[in-house]
Amino acid sequence: MSENETGRQLTSRRDFLKLGGTVIAGAALFGLGACGGSSGGASGGGGGTGDVTLSISPDLVDMMKPKLAAFSKANGNTAKIRVMPADTGAYLDRIRTQLEAGSSDIDVIAGDVSWPSQLASNGWIEDLSARFTKSQQDAYLPATVAANVWDGKVVGVPFFTDAGILWYRTDLLERSGYSAAPATWAELQEMALKIKRDAKLENGFVWTGAQYEGGTVLGMEFIRSAGGDILKDGKVVIGEQDAIDGLTIARGLVTSGASPAAVANFKEDETTGAFLGGNAAFMRNWPYVFGLLGDREQTTIDPATIAVAQIPTARAGGTSVNVGGGWNFFMNANSAKKDTAWELIRFLSNDAQQKAWALEGAYLPTRKALYEDPEIVDAMQVVKKDKEAVFQTTTPPVSPFYADMSRLMAERFNASLRGTTSPGDAAAKLQDDLSAIVAKGG
Ligand code: GLC
């Protein structure tokens, strides 16, 4: 473990596990500390060349197409896209079914940061240790590589990283007499209610509370922002009072009217739509929204009135925490074209490609050098406006059973948000259920 320039600690995958994921992965975003990563064992071997297929979520298709065309032209083999569900959990279910059946249809998988342990522990994705060498790994933010290490082997290559950000409308805040973003959830609630009244807005604060992976992320974020957690030192702590406080804050946003009841159905699209449609003062979302700001088809709001801040805390003076995300490239262990698959992964994750994703879509790069690139720093408002917003990024708990944990959390967080279960009961049930999963080795 080492300290980076910000003085915040970076960490290895094992420490993520020990700490239940509460370490600061996002601190690596702008730091140059070197740790995490892996040497790991030899790759499963086996080469093979030919046309390859990449699976991705629908939101990335438009930007990905020209990149695959460029790859195909340069490589000689053609790379095609297989579009998967937008919902991270539904995508995982789909890919898991295929991999479990031993399918070799898909060669490269663009997959979520929470997947490596699940896919690798089943032997479905290739050990890339022999191909993704230590010196290659050094070009990446350490935490993004560490997130792809399973059992000492590196099983994925970082694509882009994600951080939870509070977005707000400066024009609406000013109109209601506010000059700064809220620091606590209580302030946010009060401000959202006043702004909603003053500007006759449909919604105060919108966020992704639906029953899916994004809802799990938000529930964990409320819990961690209240000082609670899911796992601590390998033990489930979600039943503790701090965690209950976090879920109570989420429910309070809805009962107070600061957030619409519909947040219990909102995923990224609905959330972004409400905010960019001018129907909300605040939004919790990922940096990709920056890529939509200048697009007149997406929004008529003046981009100059949109600002970002850190996720509020439960208590005044507390440290802001967000639960981040990100996407990686994995190789199907059953691919018959592993050499071409690897060439595609290398191509899609090189500096030029990551720069294009950053400039075209505001996807945060995972390669260190790009944070020194003036063009990126200039164009990426998230880097310019509020670096701190992405500093306190934490990861979901690391476990081969994370999918089961996440499913249960999504269900119970959503029930608590809807008021069909109390936050205390939701937390108590999760304490029991997650403990049972951990006991069976998760
Ligand atoms: C974003 C994040 C990803 C997360 C998903 C939840 O795509 O990058 O990690 O799983 O949102 O909706």
XYZ file of C-alpha atoms and ligand atoms in Angstrom:
454
model
C 0.000 0.000 0.000
C 1.265 3.477 -0.698
C 0.075 7.034 -0.394
C -0.512 9.222 -3.383
C -0.138 12.950 -3.743
C -3.446 13.722 -2.109
C -2.338 11.842 0.958
C -5.162 9.382 0.546
C -4.414 5.725 0.554
C -4.505 3.459 -2.394
C -5.020 -0.181 -1.778
C -4.772 -3.678 -3.056
C -7.689 -5.908 -3.930
C -7.231 -7.877 -0.701
C -7.514 -4.710 1.309
C -10.699 -3.882 -0.543
C -12.040 -7.189 0.676
C -10.852 -6.703 4.230
C -12.272 -3.242 4.423
C -15.450 -4.201 2.704
C -14.735 -1.857 -0.150
C -14.704 1.306 1.905
C -11.279 2.356 0.761
C -10.784 5.252 -1.548
C -10.451 3.866 -5.021
C -11.119 7.178 -6.691
C -8.224 8.792 -4.899
C -6.161 7.096 -7.539
C -7.789 9.207 -10.203
C -5.374 12.035 -9.960
C -2.600 10.426 -7.978
C 0.361 8.552 -9.247
C 0.895 6.125 -6.398
C 1.828 2.643 -7.515
C 0.354 -0.385 -5.872
C -2.434 -2.861 -6.403
C -1.943 -4.649 -9.682
C -0.646 -8.128 -9.827
C 1.903 -10.376 -11.256
C -0.204 -13.511 -11.055
C 0.116 -16.824 -12.805
C 0.441 -17.659 -16.448
C -2.387 -17.059 -18.821
C -4.552 -19.971 -19.819
C -2.663 -19.813 -23.114
C -4.115 -20.646 -26.491
C -4.044 -18.077 -29.237
C -6.232 -17.962 -32.277
C -7.047 -15.167 -34.658
C -10.089 -14.178 -36.685
C -13.145 -11.966 -36.551
C -14.166 -11.123 -32.995
C -17.290 -9.983 -31.167
C -17.423 -7.441 -28.350
C -20.389 -7.272 -25.981
C -21.335 -3.827 -24.661
C -24.269 -1.939 -23.164
C -26.477 0.043 -25.586
C -25.404 3.492 -24.354
C -21.874 2.877 -25.633
C -22.768 1.551 -29.073
C -22.746 4.811 -31.059
C -19.336 5.834 -29.809
C -17.940 2.339 -30.096
C -18.892 1.686 -33.734
C -16.305 3.963 -35.406
C -13.641 2.670 -33.040
C -14.314 -0.902 -34.048
C -14.276 0.141 -37.689
C -10.825 1.667 -37.167
C -9.631 -1.484 -35.417
C -10.968 -3.749 -38.165
C -9.298 -1.669 -40.845
C -5.940 -1.710 -39.114
C -6.084 -5.311 -37.934
C -7.534 -7.128 -40.921
C -9.928 -9.072 -38.705
C -13.360 -7.595 -38.163
C -14.658 -6.648 -34.721
C -18.436 -6.696 -34.311
C -20.708 -5.484 -31.535
C -23.179 -7.568 -29.539
C -25.565 -5.219 -27.735
C -26.436 -6.250 -24.183
C -29.075 -4.885 -21.747
C -28.498 -1.363 -20.389
C -29.158 -2.495 -16.828
C -25.839 -3.752 -15.394
C -27.504 -6.649 -13.535
C -29.522 -7.777 -16.555
C -26.354 -7.619 -18.676
C -24.531 -9.774 -16.122
C -27.358 -12.329 -16.133
C -27.228 -12.514 -19.911
C -23.463 -12.877 -20.154
C -23.379 -15.358 -17.279
C -25.882 -17.614 -19.021
C -23.750 -17.616 -22.145
C -20.448 -18.152 -20.383
C -21.849 -20.873 -18.173
C -22.985 -22.725 -21.278
C -19.426 -22.551 -22.604
C -20.377 -20.291 -25.518
C -17.573 -18.784 -27.555
C -19.852 -16.333 -29.420
C -18.489 -13.343 -27.583
C -14.740 -12.870 -27.436
C -14.401 -9.636 -25.494
C -16.775 -8.444 -22.782
C -17.018 -4.804 -21.767
C -18.155 -5.397 -18.197
C -18.784 -3.706 -14.878
C -16.242 -3.117 -12.127
C -18.192 -5.439 -9.828
C -17.915 -8.459 -12.121
C -14.294 -9.711 -12.122
C -14.555 -11.839 -8.978
C -17.777 -13.476 -10.103
C -16.674 -14.220 -13.630
C -13.115 -15.215 -12.719
C -14.004 -17.445 -9.770
C -16.060 -19.543 -12.189
C -13.224 -19.696 -14.689
C -15.325 -17.958 -17.345
C -12.878 -15.181 -18.133
C -9.256 -15.490 -19.157
C -6.344 -14.918 -16.820
C -4.604 -12.069 -18.630
C -1.469 -12.033 -16.449
C 0.855 -13.165 -19.232
C -0.556 -10.671 -21.743
C -1.307 -7.686 -19.505
C 2.217 -7.350 -18.148
C 3.261 -5.455 -15.056
C 4.801 -2.684 -17.157
C 1.592 -2.323 -19.148
C -0.396 -2.223 -15.928
C 1.790 0.610 -14.658
C 0.259 2.955 -17.222
C -3.113 2.701 -15.460
C -4.476 4.225 -12.277
C -3.545 1.577 -9.708
C -7.018 1.237 -8.207
C -8.537 0.507 -11.613
C -6.086 -2.352 -12.163
C -6.548 -3.579 -8.595
C -10.269 -3.844 -9.276
C -9.450 -6.365 -12.016
C -7.314 -8.658 -9.916
C -8.806 -11.888 -8.710
C -6.876 -14.463 -6.706
C -3.561 -12.884 -7.660
C -4.363 -12.853 -11.364
C -5.248 -9.875 -13.476
C -8.423 -10.779 -15.343
C -9.458 -7.500 -16.935
C -8.117 -4.307 -18.472
C -9.606 -0.998 -17.263
C -11.733 0.887 -19.824
C -13.194 3.938 -18.037
C -13.822 4.744 -14.402
C -16.893 6.292 -12.802
C -17.583 8.410 -9.742
C -20.834 9.477 -8.110
C -21.370 13.219 -8.470
C -23.976 15.698 -7.262
C -25.157 17.816 -10.176
C -27.084 21.043 -9.674
C -28.489 24.094 -11.453
C -26.737 27.288 -10.336
C -29.474 29.487 -11.841
C -32.182 27.801 -9.764
C -30.079 27.857 -6.605
C -29.353 31.562 -7.019
C -32.981 32.381 -7.653
C -33.831 30.833 -4.290
C -31.003 32.671 -2.564
C -28.369 29.939 -2.407
C -24.789 30.525 -3.447
C -23.275 27.100 -2.805
C -24.075 23.411 -3.141
C -25.436 21.651 -0.051
C -22.872 19.961 2.184
C -25.305 17.695 4.054
C -28.348 15.665 3.076
C -30.474 17.827 5.380
C -29.341 20.952 3.526
C -29.991 19.304 0.192
C -33.500 18.316 1.280
C -34.327 21.811 2.474
C -32.866 23.477 -0.611
C -34.575 21.063 -2.987
C -37.960 21.765 -1.382
C -37.544 25.532 -1.505
C -36.252 25.578 -5.071
C -39.047 23.253 -6.162
C -41.601 25.673 -4.689
C -39.932 28.859 -5.944
C -39.370 27.662 -9.496
C -42.554 25.540 -9.628
C -40.414 22.574 -10.564
C -41.680 19.041 -10.884
C -38.776 17.583 -8.882
C -36.179 18.751 -6.404
C -33.557 15.999 -6.373
C -33.519 13.041 -8.779
C -31.415 9.884 -8.541
C -31.272 6.231 -9.516
C -33.344 4.444 -6.871
C -34.833 1.650 -9.010
C -34.422 -2.003 -8.088
C -31.240 -2.755 -10.044
C -27.450 -2.390 -9.705
C -27.656 1.415 -9.772
C -30.153 1.268 -6.877
C -27.724 -0.891 -4.924
C -24.980 1.653 -5.597
C -27.164 4.522 -4.364
C -28.271 2.640 -1.241
C -24.634 1.891 -0.411
C -23.789 5.531 -1.019
C -26.454 6.753 1.425
C -25.237 4.196 3.968
C -21.562 5.113 3.594
C -22.301 8.833 3.599
C -23.892 8.282 7.023
C -20.760 6.518 8.283
C -22.145 3.009 7.838
C -21.093 0.204 5.549
C -21.999 -3.163 4.114
C -18.973 -5.180 5.228
C -16.203 -4.206 7.605
C -13.180 -6.438 8.178
C -15.022 -9.208 6.383
C -18.047 -8.928 8.686
C -21.495 -7.758 7.644
C -22.327 -4.471 9.378
C -25.315 -3.332 7.367
C -27.626 -3.848 10.367
C -25.839 -1.153 12.386
C -27.410 2.205 13.208
C -25.268 4.263 10.789
C -26.428 2.123 7.896
C -30.049 2.457 9.027
C -29.509 6.234 9.197
C -28.382 6.215 5.567
C -31.491 4.365 4.415
C -33.633 6.669 6.551
C -32.160 9.693 4.769
C -33.039 8.156 1.389
C -36.622 7.474 2.434
C -36.868 10.954 4.010
C -36.013 12.569 0.698
C -39.107 10.930 -0.768
C -41.499 11.465 2.165
C -40.500 15.132 2.411
C -41.181 15.605 -1.291
C -37.611 16.700 -2.024
C -37.349 13.682 -4.345
C -40.319 12.312 -6.293
C -41.685 8.873 -5.321
C -40.789 7.930 -8.885
C -37.070 7.781 -7.987
C -37.921 4.255 -6.863
C -38.326 3.510 -10.600
C -35.557 5.735 -11.930
C -32.455 4.321 -13.637
C -29.846 6.497 -15.383
C -32.041 7.409 -18.356
C -35.015 8.642 -16.342
C -32.764 10.508 -13.935
C -30.773 12.230 -16.663
C -33.958 12.932 -18.596
C -35.578 14.726 -15.649
C -32.528 16.860 -14.956
C -31.577 17.724 -18.519
C -35.247 18.248 -19.330
C -35.236 21.112 -16.822
C -37.447 19.288 -14.322
C -35.060 19.020 -11.365
C -32.664 21.208 -9.392
C -30.322 18.424 -8.233
C -29.257 15.056 -9.603
C -26.921 12.282 -8.502
C -25.358 10.740 -11.579
C -22.116 9.714 -13.324
C -19.720 11.987 -15.262
C -21.039 10.787 -18.648
C -23.747 13.439 -18.380
C -21.072 16.032 -19.206
C -20.929 14.492 -22.647
C -24.609 15.332 -23.198
C -24.578 18.963 -22.082
C -23.773 20.650 -25.352
C -26.162 18.396 -27.296
C -29.264 20.442 -28.119
C -31.246 17.276 -28.750
C -30.634 16.175 -25.173
C -31.094 19.473 -23.389
C -31.886 23.132 -23.860
C -30.405 24.106 -20.506
C -27.435 26.437 -20.705
C -24.422 24.261 -19.773
C -22.968 27.259 -17.914
C -25.735 26.914 -15.309
C -24.897 23.299 -14.522
C -22.360 22.628 -11.789
C -21.104 19.631 -9.852
C -20.218 19.007 -6.230
C -19.351 16.184 -3.910
C -22.038 13.846 -2.585
C -23.445 15.360 0.650
C -22.722 13.829 4.027
C -25.128 12.869 6.792
C -23.432 15.033 9.397
C -21.996 18.538 9.045
C -18.219 18.427 8.740
C -18.243 14.792 7.630
C -16.139 13.497 4.740
C -17.984 13.089 1.471
C -18.068 9.559 0.094
C -19.422 8.254 -3.175
C -19.748 4.758 -4.542
C -18.069 4.668 -7.893
C -18.166 2.337 -10.819
C -16.454 1.794 -14.091
C -16.084 -0.603 -16.978
C -13.386 -3.035 -18.032
C -12.552 -5.404 -20.844
C -12.595 -9.125 -20.104
C -11.746 -11.998 -22.445
C -14.013 -15.017 -22.732
C -11.932 -18.011 -21.548
C -13.618 -20.004 -24.319
C -12.815 -17.591 -27.130
C -11.247 -19.319 -30.108
C -9.600 -16.063 -31.183
C -7.718 -14.980 -28.122
C -4.882 -13.280 -29.974
C -7.228 -11.029 -31.913
C -9.360 -10.548 -28.811
C -6.269 -9.317 -26.978
C -5.315 -7.002 -29.843
C -8.809 -5.530 -29.646
C -8.570 -5.021 -25.885
C -5.179 -3.343 -26.232
C -6.479 -1.117 -28.999
C -9.626 -0.055 -27.163
C -7.763 0.759 -23.986
C -4.815 2.673 -25.430
C -4.203 6.383 -24.840
C -5.694 7.552 -28.140
C -8.918 5.595 -27.670
C -9.352 6.598 -24.041
C -8.744 10.202 -25.003
C -11.472 9.957 -27.624
C -13.934 8.544 -25.060
C -13.013 11.335 -22.648
C -13.424 14.110 -25.201
C -16.464 12.720 -26.997
C -18.384 11.358 -24.046
C -16.750 12.569 -20.800
C -15.821 9.029 -19.765
C -13.090 9.275 -17.140
C -9.871 7.683 -18.428
C -8.118 4.911 -16.535
C -4.677 5.664 -17.995
C -2.626 7.971 -15.808
C -0.976 10.028 -18.547
C -4.322 11.335 -19.745
C -4.821 13.286 -16.537
C -1.796 15.359 -17.553
C -3.154 15.963 -21.057
C -4.135 19.664 -21.285
C -6.785 18.984 -23.912
C -8.519 16.509 -21.612
C -8.156 18.648 -18.511
C -9.551 21.564 -20.478
C -12.459 19.668 -21.976
C -13.441 17.515 -19.036
C -15.387 19.769 -16.770
C -15.411 17.173 -14.061
C -11.649 17.485 -13.857
C -11.743 21.264 -13.996
C -14.741 22.053 -11.881
C -14.498 19.746 -8.966
C -11.720 17.218 -8.813
C -12.697 16.576 -5.226
C -16.025 15.156 -6.316
C -14.289 12.113 -7.660
C -11.713 11.734 -4.924
C -13.765 9.960 -2.335
C -14.878 7.163 -4.592
C -15.355 3.793 -2.930
C -16.051 0.452 -4.562
C -18.805 -2.092 -4.018
C -17.819 -4.982 -1.727
C -15.618 -7.515 -3.499
C -17.012 -11.044 -3.443
C -17.637 -13.873 -5.892
C -21.180 -13.688 -4.526
C -21.537 -9.961 -5.081
C -24.329 -10.537 -7.633
C -26.411 -12.288 -4.958
C -25.606 -9.595 -2.417
C -26.430 -6.840 -4.862
C -29.731 -8.412 -5.831
C -30.804 -8.607 -2.203
C -29.634 -5.066 -1.507
C -31.435 -3.727 -4.578
C -34.647 -5.404 -3.433
C -34.475 -4.293 0.198
C -33.191 -0.760 -0.496
C -36.033 -0.311 -2.949
C -38.647 -1.605 -0.486
C -37.335 0.812 2.125
C -37.421 3.661 -0.364
C -41.033 2.859 -1.264
C -41.986 2.568 2.395
C -43.147 -1.038 2.147
C -40.420 -1.944 4.679
C -38.894 0.339 7.301
C -35.203 1.221 6.898
C -34.529 -0.672 10.142
C -36.248 -3.843 8.936
C -34.556 -3.642 5.537
C -31.158 -3.335 7.241
C -31.903 -6.143 9.720
C -32.981 -8.525 6.953
C -29.905 -7.668 4.924
C -27.726 -8.230 7.983
C -29.037 -11.811 8.166
C -29.061 -12.549 4.458
C -25.649 -11.103 3.659
C -24.179 -12.843 6.725
C -25.467 -16.148 5.353
C -23.749 -15.410 2.034
C -20.474 -14.466 3.739
C -20.693 -17.635 5.866
C -20.825 -19.794 2.770
C -17.530 -18.263 1.680
C -18.525 -14.993 0.043
C -22.449 2.951 -14.155
C -21.213 2.487 -13.423
C -21.333 1.025 -13.113
C -22.606 0.726 -12.345
C -23.813 1.268 -13.097
C -25.066 1.154 -12.238
O -22.490 2.376 -15.408
O -20.052 2.698 -14.192
O -20.208 0.602 -12.383
O -22.765 -0.651 -12.138
O -23.622 2.611 -13.439
O -26.193 1.558 -12.930
